[in-house]
Short mmCIF file of C-alpha atoms in Angstrom, two decimals:
data_model
loop_
_atom_site.label_atom_id
_atom_site.label_comp_id
_atom_site.label_asym_id
_atom_site.label_seq_id
_atom_site.Cartn_x
_atom_site.Cartn_y
_atom_site.Cartn_z
CA MET D 2 185.04 211.35 135.02
CA THR D 3 188.25 211.13 133.09
CA ARG D 4 188.08 211.48 129.30
CA ILE D 5 190.28 209.04 127.62
CA ALA D 6 191.06 208.99 124.06
CA CYS D 7 192.92 206.93 121.60
CA CYS D 8 194.22 208.74 118.55
CA ARG D 9 193.93 206.10 115.86
CA LEU D 10 196.84 207.23 113.13
CA ALA D 11 198.65 205.58 110.36
CA PRO D 12 202.20 206.61 110.29
CA ARG D 13 204.49 205.82 107.53
CA VAL D 14 207.66 203.97 107.87
CA GLY D 15 210.76 206.01 106.54
CA GLU D 16 208.70 209.22 107.05
CA PRO D 17 209.40 210.78 110.34
CA ALA D 18 208.52 214.22 109.37
CA PHE D 19 204.99 213.13 107.98
CA ASN D 20 204.59 211.18 111.34
CA ARG D 21 205.28 214.24 113.52
CA GLU D 22 202.63 216.05 111.66
CA LEU D 23 200.17 213.32 111.91
CA VAL D 24 200.48 213.12 115.53
CA LEU D 25 200.46 216.89 116.12
CA ARG D 26 197.30 217.26 114.05
CA GLY D 27 195.80 214.09 115.98
CA LEU D 28 196.40 215.66 119.36
CA ASP D 29 195.10 219.05 118.35
CA GLY D 30 191.87 217.45 117.27
CA VAL D 31 191.14 215.41 120.51
CA ASP D 32 189.78 216.91 123.79
CA ALA D 33 190.61 214.37 126.49
CA ASP D 34 192.23 214.32 129.88
CA ILE D 35 194.30 211.31 128.70
CA VAL D 36 195.40 210.39 125.07
CA VAL D 37 196.81 207.27 123.82
CA LEU D 38 198.86 207.10 120.78
CA PRO D 39 199.91 203.92 118.85
CA GLU D 40 203.11 202.01 119.35
CA LEU D 41 206.36 203.38 117.15
CA VAL D 42 204.16 206.24 115.91
CA THR D 43 207.20 208.25 115.18
CA SER D 44 208.69 205.76 112.82
CA GLY D 45 206.49 203.26 111.65
CA TYR D 46 206.66 199.63 112.30
CA VAL D 47 207.77 197.28 109.48
CA PHE D 48 211.73 198.23 109.26
CA ALA D 49 213.48 196.64 106.31
CA SER D 50 216.68 196.91 108.41
CA ARG D 51 218.03 198.18 111.80
CA GLU D 52 219.61 201.11 109.69
CA GLU D 53 216.10 202.26 108.77
CA ALA D 54 214.95 201.82 112.17
CA SER D 55 218.23 203.82 113.36
CA ALA D 56 217.75 206.47 110.94
CA ALA D 57 214.16 207.01 112.47
CA ALA D 58 215.05 206.97 116.12
CA ILE D 59 215.06 209.90 118.66
CA ALA D 60 216.39 210.29 121.94
CA ALA D 61 213.94 210.33 125.01
CA ASP D 62 214.59 214.13 125.39
CA ASP D 63 214.10 215.00 121.91
CA PRO D 64 211.73 218.14 121.55
CA ARG D 65 209.44 215.99 119.27
CA LEU D 66 208.18 213.97 122.17
CA ARG D 67 208.00 217.07 124.34
CA GLU D 68 205.82 218.88 121.93
CA TRP D 69 203.12 216.23 122.60
CA GLY D 70 202.59 217.71 125.91
CA SER D 71 201.32 221.04 124.58
CA PHE D 72 197.76 220.22 124.03
CA GLY D 73 196.55 219.92 127.51
CA SER D 74 196.47 216.27 127.66
CA LEU D 75 198.44 213.50 129.36
CA VAL D 76 199.91 211.68 126.37
CA VAL D 77 201.14 208.06 126.19
CA GLY D 78 202.66 207.07 122.95
CA GLY D 79 205.17 204.72 121.29
CA PHE D 80 208.34 205.95 119.74
CA CYS D 81 211.56 204.57 118.24
CA GLU D 82 214.15 205.53 121.01
CA ALA D 83 217.90 205.94 120.17
CA GLY D 84 219.40 204.96 123.60
CA GLU D 85 222.24 206.71 124.98
CA ASP D 86 223.83 203.51 124.88
CA GLY D 87 223.53 203.12 120.97
CA ALA D 88 220.86 200.60 121.41
CA LEU D 89 217.48 201.17 119.82
CA TYR D 90 214.36 200.52 122.11
CA ASN D 91 210.78 200.33 121.29
CA SER D 92 209.47 202.61 123.86
CA ALA D 93 206.62 204.73 125.12
CA ALA D 94 206.70 208.14 126.67
CA VAL D 95 204.42 209.68 128.98
CA VAL D 96 204.28 213.38 128.19
CA ASP D 97 202.24 216.46 129.82
CA GLY D 98 202.75 220.28 129.61
CA SER D 99 205.82 219.97 131.83
CA GLY D 100 207.74 217.50 129.68
CA VAL D 101 208.64 213.80 129.44
CA LEU D 102 207.26 212.43 132.59
CA ALA D 103 208.35 208.71 132.00
CA VAL D 104 209.80 206.32 129.29
CA TYR D 105 209.22 202.88 129.35
CA ARG D 106 211.30 200.31 127.09
CA LYS D 107 209.24 197.41 125.69
CA THR D 108 210.38 194.42 127.68
CA HIS D 109 208.66 191.68 125.54
CA LEU D 110 209.64 191.98 121.96
CA TRP D 111 207.35 190.50 119.28
CA ASP D 112 208.73 188.48 116.52
CA ARG D 113 211.23 190.13 114.41
CA GLU D 114 211.52 193.33 116.45
CA ARG D 115 214.19 191.41 118.38
CA LEU D 116 216.52 191.70 115.10
CA ILE D 117 216.17 195.38 115.58
CA PHE D 118 215.51 196.43 119.05
CA THR D 119 217.07 195.77 122.36
CA PRO D 120 214.49 194.57 125.19
CA GLY D 121 214.08 196.78 128.00
CA ASP D 122 215.02 195.31 131.35
CA VAL D 123 213.24 197.60 133.67
CA ALA D 124 209.63 197.16 134.94
CA PRO D 125 207.10 199.66 133.54
CA PRO D 126 206.41 202.84 135.11
CA LEU D 127 203.33 203.76 137.24
CA LEU D 128 202.47 207.42 137.45
CA GLU D 129 200.48 209.41 140.02
CA THR D 130 198.45 211.77 137.76
CA PRO D 131 195.64 214.17 138.59
CA PHE D 132 193.23 211.47 137.13
CA GLY D 133 194.56 208.20 138.74
CA ARG D 134 197.37 205.86 138.64
CA VAL D 135 198.61 205.13 135.15
CA GLY D 136 200.66 202.41 134.27
CA VAL D 137 202.22 201.80 130.57
CA LEU D 138 202.62 198.58 128.87
CA ILE D 139 203.36 198.08 124.71
CA CYS D 140 201.77 195.58 122.81
CA TYR D 141 203.05 191.94 123.21
CA ASP D 142 203.59 192.71 126.95
CA ILE D 143 199.83 192.48 127.46
CA GLU D 144 199.99 188.79 126.30
CA PHE D 145 201.78 188.02 129.23
CA PRO D 146 199.43 188.08 132.03
CA GLU D 147 202.21 188.79 134.91
CA MET D 148 202.60 192.26 133.34
CA PRO D 149 199.14 193.78 133.58
CA ARG D 150 198.79 191.87 136.88
CA SER D 151 202.10 193.44 138.11
CA LEU D 152 200.95 197.00 137.37
CA ALA D 153 197.53 196.35 138.85
CA LEU D 154 198.91 194.98 142.09
CA ARG D 155 201.37 198.19 142.50
CA GLY D 156 198.18 200.17 142.27
CA ALA D 157 197.47 201.00 138.56
CA ASP D 158 193.88 202.22 137.94
CA LEU D 159 194.48 202.73 134.24
CA ILE D 160 196.81 200.82 131.85
CA CYS D 161 197.74 202.76 128.53
CA ALA D 162 198.99 200.45 125.82
CA PRO D 163 200.23 201.90 122.45
CA VAL D 164 200.25 198.81 120.26
CA ASN D 165 200.55 197.54 116.63
CA TRP D 166 198.64 194.37 116.58
CA PRO D 167 199.32 192.94 113.29
CA VAL D 168 196.77 190.44 111.72
CA ILE D 169 198.04 186.90 111.97
CA GLU D 170 194.76 184.93 111.72
CA ARG D 171 191.31 186.57 111.38
CA PRO D 172 189.07 185.77 114.49
CA PRO D 173 186.02 183.49 113.92
CA ALA D 174 183.02 185.54 113.03
CA GLY D 175 181.57 187.55 115.81
CA GLU D 176 184.70 187.39 117.93
CA HIS D 177 186.92 190.21 119.11
CA PRO D 178 190.56 190.17 117.79
CA PRO D 179 192.22 187.80 120.20
CA GLU D 180 194.54 190.40 121.40
CA GLN D 181 191.52 192.71 122.18
CA LEU D 182 189.90 189.71 123.90
CA THR D 183 193.00 189.34 126.10
CA ALA D 184 193.06 193.05 126.97
CA MET D 185 189.40 192.70 127.99
CA SER D 186 189.96 189.70 130.31
CA CYS D 187 193.11 191.70 131.59
CA ALA D 188 191.05 194.50 132.59
CA ARG D 189 188.44 192.23 134.24
CA VAL D 190 190.42 189.93 136.36
CA ASN D 191 192.53 192.93 137.59
CA ARG D 192 189.57 195.27 138.07
CA ILE D 193 191.53 198.06 136.08
CA PHE D 194 190.92 200.38 132.96
CA MET D 195 192.76 199.58 129.85
CA ALA D 196 193.39 202.14 126.85
CA ILE D 197 194.68 200.34 123.87
CA CYS D 198 195.59 202.43 120.49
CA ASP D 199 196.11 200.39 117.70
CA ARG D 200 197.75 201.81 114.63
CA GLU D 201 195.84 202.03 111.33
CA GLY D 202 196.70 201.37 107.76
CA THR D 203 198.77 199.10 106.03
CA GLU D 204 202.47 198.93 106.04
CA ARG D 205 204.45 196.73 103.69
CA GLY D 206 201.84 194.38 103.40
CA VAL D 207 201.16 194.14 107.16
CA GLU D 208 197.68 194.95 108.38
CA TRP D 209 196.50 195.62 111.81
CA VAL D 210 193.66 194.29 113.61
CA GLY D 211 191.98 197.59 114.53
CA GLY D 212 192.08 196.47 118.26
CA THR D 213 191.82 200.08 119.61
CA ALA D 214 189.46 200.22 122.83
CA VAL D 215 188.90 201.95 126.14
CA ILE D 216 188.10 199.02 128.30
CA ASP D 217 186.30 199.17 131.81
CA GLU D 218 187.06 197.50 134.90
CA ASN D 219 184.60 194.87 134.21
CA GLY D 220 186.40 193.90 131.10
CA TRP D 221 183.93 195.57 128.52
CA ILE D 222 184.49 198.00 125.75
CA ALA D 223 183.47 201.41 127.29
CA GLY D 224 184.29 203.07 123.70
CA ALA D 225 185.92 201.96 120.54
CA THR D 226 187.81 205.06 120.49
CA SER D 227 187.20 207.33 123.58
CA ALA D 228 185.24 207.27 126.71
CA ASP D 229 184.48 209.04 130.04
CA VAL D 230 185.39 206.69 132.71
CA ASP D 231 185.29 206.81 136.49
CA LEU D 232 188.95 205.60 137.20
CA ILE D 233 188.36 205.56 141.06
CA ARG D 234 186.35 202.29 140.37
CA ALA D 235 189.47 200.22 139.94
CA ARG D 236 190.35 200.84 143.43
CA ASP D 237 187.43 198.50 144.56
CA LYS D 238 188.50 194.92 143.82
CA VAL D 239 185.27 193.24 145.05
CA TYR D 240 183.65 191.19 142.28
CA SER D 241 180.38 190.44 144.43
CA GLY D 242 179.50 189.79 148.04
CA LEU D 243 182.61 188.38 149.78
CA SER D 244 184.86 188.09 146.52
CA ASP D 245 187.69 190.31 146.08
CA ALA D 246 189.92 189.89 143.06
CA PHE D 247 193.15 190.87 145.03
CA ALA D 248 192.43 189.81 148.64
CA ASP D 249 191.52 186.03 147.63
CA ARG D 250 194.72 185.74 145.82
CA ARG D 251 197.13 183.02 147.19
CA PRO D 252 200.58 183.98 146.33
CA GLU D 253 202.15 181.29 148.19
CA LEU D 254 200.69 179.01 145.23
CA TYR D 255 202.11 181.10 142.48
CA GLY D 256 205.84 180.15 142.80
CA ASP D 257 206.11 178.86 139.55
CA LEU D 258 205.72 182.10 137.95
CA VAL D 259 208.95 183.45 138.88
CA MET U 3 192.62 163.41 118.09
CA THR U 4 191.08 163.45 121.58
CA ARG U 5 187.38 163.83 122.15
CA ILE U 6 186.44 165.88 125.06
CA ALA U 7 182.97 166.39 126.55
CA CYS U 8 181.42 168.68 129.03
CA CYS U 9 178.24 166.83 130.65
CA ARG U 10 175.72 169.72 131.34
CA LEU U 11 173.95 168.53 134.24
CA ALA U 12 171.34 170.49 136.76
CA PRO U 13 172.13 168.63 140.00
CA ARG U 14 169.69 169.43 143.01
CA VAL U 15 170.72 170.98 146.26
CA GLY U 16 169.73 168.64 148.83
CA GLU U 17 169.18 165.38 146.68
CA PRO U 18 172.63 163.58 146.58
CA ALA U 19 170.70 160.41 145.26
CA PHE U 20 169.18 162.24 142.53
CA ASN U 21 172.56 163.84 141.47
CA ARG U 22 174.03 160.38 141.70
CA GLU U 23 171.92 159.09 139.25
CA LEU U 24 171.92 162.17 137.20
CA VAL U 25 175.79 161.75 136.69
CA LEU U 26 175.66 158.20 135.95
CA ARG U 27 173.02 158.75 133.31
CA GLY U 28 174.98 161.64 131.93
CA LEU U 29 178.18 159.49 131.66
CA ASP U 30 176.52 156.69 130.09
CA GLY U 31 175.37 159.15 127.58
CA VAL U 32 178.48 160.47 126.23
CA ASP U 33 181.17 158.81 124.36
CA ALA U 34 184.61 160.80 124.80
CA ASP U 35 187.97 160.30 126.10
CA ILE U 36 187.76 162.92 128.66
CA VAL U 37 184.53 163.87 130.31
CA VAL U 38 184.16 167.03 132.62
CA LEU U 39 181.33 167.33 135.02
CA PRO U 40 180.05 170.53 136.65
CA GLU U 41 181.36 171.75 140.10
CA LEU U 42 179.71 170.20 143.18
CA VAL U 43 177.84 168.16 140.99
CA THR U 44 177.00 165.58 143.76
CA SER U 45 175.63 168.09 146.08
CA GLY U 46 174.38 171.26 144.43
CA TYR U 47 175.60 174.63 145.17
CA VAL U 48 173.35 177.10 146.85
CA PHE U 49 173.67 175.61 150.56
CA ALA U 50 171.39 177.29 153.14
CA SER U 51 173.94 176.32 155.89
CA ARG U 52 177.26 174.40 156.47
CA GLU U 53 175.00 171.45 157.97
CA GLU U 54 173.30 170.89 154.55
CA ALA U 55 176.59 170.74 152.69
CA SER U 56 177.98 168.54 155.39
CA ALA U 57 174.91 166.11 154.82
CA ALA U 58 175.77 165.89 151.33
CA ALA U 59 179.58 165.49 151.61
CA ILE U 60 181.42 162.29 150.75
CA ALA U 61 184.95 161.20 151.21
CA ALA U 62 187.37 161.06 148.31
CA ASP U 63 187.54 157.43 148.65
CA ASP U 64 183.59 156.92 148.55
CA PRO U 65 182.60 154.27 145.83
CA ARG U 66 179.98 157.03 144.29
CA LEU U 67 183.35 158.83 143.01
CA ARG U 68 184.92 155.73 142.03
CA GLU U 69 181.82 154.46 139.83
CA TRP U 70 182.45 157.69 137.41
CA GLY U 71 185.20 155.62 135.94
CA SER U 72 183.33 152.65 134.92
CA PHE U 73 182.16 154.25 131.51
CA GLY U 74 185.49 154.11 129.69
CA SER U 75 186.39 157.75 129.90
CA LEU U 76 188.63 159.76 132.10
CA VAL U 77 186.31 161.75 134.25
CA VAL U 78 186.87 165.03 136.17
CA GLY U 79 184.04 166.34 138.35
CA GLY U 80 183.39 168.51 141.12
CA PHE U 81 182.13 166.81 144.57
CA CYS U 82 181.50 168.02 148.04
CA GLU U 83 184.34 166.36 149.91
CA ALA U 84 183.93 165.41 153.68
CA GLY U 85 187.81 165.55 154.69
CA GLU U 86 189.39 163.24 157.11
CA ASP U 87 189.96 166.12 159.11
CA GLY U 88 186.55 167.04 159.52
CA ALA U 89 186.59 170.05 157.05
CA LEU U 90 184.39 170.28 153.89
CA TYR U 91 186.15 171.10 150.69
CA ASN U 92 184.85 172.08 147.36
CA SER U 93 186.67 169.60 145.60
CA ALA U 94 187.43 167.96 142.07
CA ALA U 95 188.21 164.27 141.40
CA VAL U 96 189.92 162.78 138.40
CA VAL U 97 188.53 159.16 138.01
CA ASP U 98 189.31 156.32 135.43
CA GLY U 99 188.55 152.75 135.29
CA SER U 100 191.31 152.14 137.80
CA GLY U 101 189.82 154.35 140.60
CA VAL U 102 190.19 158.02 141.77
CA LEU U 103 193.53 159.40 140.31
CA ALA U 104 193.85 162.64 142.12
CA VAL U 105 191.69 165.03 144.11
CA TYR U 106 192.01 168.78 144.11
CA ARG U 107 190.56 171.05 146.79
CA LYS U 108 189.45 174.32 145.39
CA THR U 109 191.94 177.07 146.54
CA HIS U 110 190.31 180.29 145.66
CA LEU U 111 186.80 180.13 147.23
CA TRP U 112 184.03 182.18 145.78
CA ASP U 113 181.84 184.53 147.95
CA ARG U 114 179.90 182.67 150.45
CA GLU U 115 181.61 179.48 149.86
CA ARG U 116 184.27 180.49 152.53
CA LEU U 117 181.50 180.24 155.09
CA ILE U 118 180.94 176.53 154.40
CA PHE U 119 184.23 175.02 152.89
CA THR U 120 188.04 175.29 153.85
CA PRO U 121 190.18 176.22 151.03
CA GLY U 122 192.72 173.73 149.78
CA ASP U 123 196.45 174.71 150.35
CA VAL U 124 197.89 172.57 147.60
CA ALA U 125 198.55 173.37 144.05
CA PRO U 126 196.26 171.71 141.37
CA PRO U 127 197.20 168.19 140.11
CA LEU U 128 198.76 167.79 136.59
CA LEU U 129 198.09 164.13 135.24
CA GLU U 130 199.97 162.20 132.67
CA THR U 131 197.20 160.56 130.99
CA PRO U 132 197.27 158.42 127.59
CA PHE U 133 195.79 161.74 125.95
CA GLY U 134 198.27 164.41 127.30
CA ARG U 135 199.03 166.12 130.32
CA VAL U 136 195.75 167.25 132.29
CA GLY U 137 195.45 169.83 135.11
CA VAL U 138 192.45 170.68 137.16
CA LEU U 139 191.08 174.05 138.16
CA ILE U 140 187.62 174.66 139.64
CA CYS U 141 185.54 177.87 138.91
CA TYR U 142 186.97 181.01 140.46
CA ASP U 143 190.47 179.58 140.33
CA ILE U 144 190.40 180.46 136.58
CA GLU U 145 189.75 184.20 137.61
CA PHE U 146 193.45 184.21 138.97
CA PRO U 147 195.66 184.27 135.94
CA GLU U 148 198.49 182.91 137.91
CA MET U 149 196.64 179.32 138.46
CA PRO U 150 196.25 178.51 134.54
CA ARG U 151 199.63 179.96 133.90
CA SER U 152 201.24 177.74 136.67
CA LEU U 153 199.47 174.70 135.22
CA ALA U 154 200.76 175.50 131.69
CA LEU U 155 204.15 176.26 133.14
CA ARG U 156 204.24 172.94 134.50
CA GLY U 157 203.34 171.42 131.26
CA ALA U 158 199.49 170.93 131.03
CA ASP U 159 198.20 170.41 127.70
CA LEU U 160 194.63 170.66 128.95
CA ILE U 161 192.88 172.30 131.87
CA CYS U 162 189.60 170.60 132.91
CA ALA U 163 187.57 172.82 135.04
CA PRO U 164 184.35 172.07 136.63
CA VAL U 165 182.51 175.34 137.31
CA ASN U 166 179.39 176.88 138.64
CA TRP U 167 179.31 180.14 137.20
CA PRO U 168 176.39 182.27 138.52
CA VAL U 169 174.97 184.98 136.78
CA ILE U 170 176.16 188.32 138.36
CA GLU U 171 175.61 190.83 135.54
CA ARG U 172 174.44 190.13 131.94
CA PRO U 173 177.18 190.80 129.56
CA PRO U 174 176.67 193.53 126.83
CA ALA U 175 174.89 192.08 123.65
CA GLY U 176 177.12 189.80 121.42
CA GLU U 177 179.65 189.27 124.35
CA HIS U 178 180.71 186.05 125.82
CA PRO U 179 179.71 185.59 129.57
CA PRO U 180 182.79 187.39 131.25
CA GLU U 181 184.24 184.14 132.99
CA GLN U 182 183.94 182.26 129.63
CA LEU U 183 185.76 185.25 127.95
CA THR U 184 188.57 184.85 130.65
CA ALA U 185 188.92 181.23 129.91
CA MET U 186 189.31 181.89 126.45
CA SER U 187 192.23 184.34 127.08
CA CYS U 188 193.77 181.97 129.33
CA ALA U 189 193.77 179.08 126.80
CA ARG U 190 195.24 181.50 124.29
CA VAL U 191 197.98 183.19 126.31
CA ASN U 192 198.92 179.78 127.70
CA ARG U 193 198.45 178.20 124.32
CA ILE U 194 196.69 175.28 125.92
CA PHE U 195 193.16 173.55 125.71
CA MET U 196 190.57 174.46 128.40
CA ALA U 197 187.25 172.10 128.93
CA ILE U 198 185.00 174.03 131.03
CA CYS U 199 181.67 172.18 132.32
CA ASP U 200 179.25 174.81 133.68
CA ARG U 201 175.97 173.68 135.61
CA GLU U 202 172.68 174.12 134.21
CA GLY U 203 169.18 174.80 135.84
CA THR U 204 168.38 177.42 138.51
CA GLU U 205 168.80 176.96 142.11
CA ARG U 206 167.20 178.71 145.21
CA GLY U 207 166.97 181.82 142.43
CA VAL U 208 170.54 181.55 141.28
CA GLU U 209 171.04 181.35 137.53
CA TRP U 210 173.97 180.11 135.81
CA VAL U 211 175.85 181.95 132.72
CA GLY U 212 176.11 178.60 130.74
CA GLY U 213 179.57 179.07 129.85
CA THR U 214 180.31 175.32 129.25
CA ALA U 215 182.85 175.25 126.41
CA VAL U 216 185.93 173.30 124.97
CA ILE U 217 188.41 175.93 124.09
CA ASP U 218 191.25 175.66 121.72
CA GLU U 219 194.92 176.75 122.33
CA ASN U 220 194.19 179.88 119.89
CA GLY U 221 191.38 180.77 122.57
CA TRP U 222 188.49 180.03 120.36
CA ILE U 223 185.52 177.70 121.31
CA ALA U 224 186.15 174.56 119.43
CA GLY U 225 182.67 172.94 120.67
CA ALA U 226 179.95 174.37 123.05
CA THR U 227 179.71 171.03 124.52
CA SER U 228 182.37 168.48 122.94
CA ALA U 229 185.18 168.61 120.35
CA ASP U 230 187.81 166.55 118.80
CA VAL U 231 191.06 168.33 119.42
CA ASP U 232 194.70 167.51 119.05
CA LEU U 233 195.98 168.25 122.47
CA ILE U 234 199.66 167.91 121.45
CA ARG U 235 199.47 171.21 119.90
CA ALA U 236 199.67 172.72 123.16
CA ARG U 237 203.24 171.82 123.12
CA ASP U 238 203.95 174.44 120.72
CA LYS U 239 204.26 177.71 122.26
CA VAL U 240 204.91 179.71 119.10
CA TYR U 241 202.51 182.57 118.05
CA SER U 242 204.14 183.36 114.88
CA GLY U 243 207.70 183.66 113.45
CA LEU U 244 210.13 184.39 116.45
CA SER U 245 207.36 184.61 119.27
CA ASP U 246 207.15 181.89 121.77
CA ALA U 247 204.68 182.60 124.48
CA PHE U 248 206.93 180.79 127.03
CA ALA U 249 210.35 181.34 125.91
CA ASP U 250 209.60 185.17 125.66
CA ARG U 251 208.75 185.32 129.26
CA ARG U 252 210.60 187.68 131.55
CA PRO U 253 210.29 186.04 135.03
CA GLU U 254 212.78 188.47 136.69
CA LEU U 255 210.20 191.06 136.21
CA TYR U 256 207.23 189.23 137.59
CA GLY U 257 208.44 189.50 141.30
CA ASP U 258 205.37 191.30 142.55
CA LEU U 259 203.26 188.25 141.88
CA VAL U 260 204.39 186.29 144.87
#
């Protein structure tokens, strides 16, 4: 079994030193094999300007990312990246005791993010880890079913997704936040696990849906913050009897998607 | 507004004459612009053999399909099709007062269906109707996110889906049946309407999840059996602010799907 935990945190925009301590205290407080942090946890989210984001941005080789790996877990968390090209990226780093293993630059930018960040143009990483194959997506990426599907087809057992899911419209009574419902369906139809870490708190009037969850390969919430899961179950794509979620695909019919 | 209704029926395997009357009485009892019937409503579902299915199969030009169009609605329903090639297909017909407008042969066959039916090899139809653009999928097709996505990209406002969703495993308390959850997410991420008609009753020990629903473009259930909806809302793909579910796609990253 693999223990997956999401570190629900409330970073503050404009206070990177506070955010750094917040993350370190958070990581120190969890005991898990894999830990997911929110999107842009180093910087906060609701930037007033590109300059404000730029002031909080760090490079992918910054020691403030490397130190996430000093707690014995594999950590996937979002950060505001200062690219070597001068651009800003809404990125996620995968970090362990050996350092930063991979960086993913969000490819689908939500709403006003595009006024600040440059979209990544490289497919998300998929890492062989001691626990299984771990892919990374960030927030709005998940709303494009092509993205979790691609990672699953490449062999992902688990997708770790730092998110900041702002409240747009409250769901009807009894319903999950819509972004969480979509993550549940993604897990189910791809027969993979999803670990979503949403941020907490309120920032400049923006609230977050509180969609943090570890989701199992049947699409159900295994834990609202953490869960012990058998990631290897993601390698069996059989729904029932003769039905296999991957073998039954008809790619020759999917040409409209590309 | 367009009134969409799903005709929840319990056909009986091996009793095509009963099923015919059941459908006609059902259609006579609804007052809607678009009516969806269950999958294989002409024949029932849990066939003991290919021969049993063959005995219930009808051709696409059979008057027993044409007569669905005599109630003033556009009707989408499933039937057991005897192909001109001698094969059996799990098909859906779109019928109005002018006759059978289109036939779709299910392309993703569930479980033991493949022992009886030949999978279709043509993409689902998309029809210009007085109410909007209507696409068709059948049951397990919906579990492949590529399928509703393709129809939506081709311009569907509404997907009508005859289904027979057998109970595999009960969902956790408070959760939708998993197939319905997936349909809700499909509607949401594609910003389209979905009208799902599941069958009722029990057949040879198989139960059905009761997943019938008209789902709106935000992914919420507009009605458990029928709803009045504004299909034109499906043409606006904007989630919020600058975010557009279609314009924000990055097809150059989706090559793994095909």
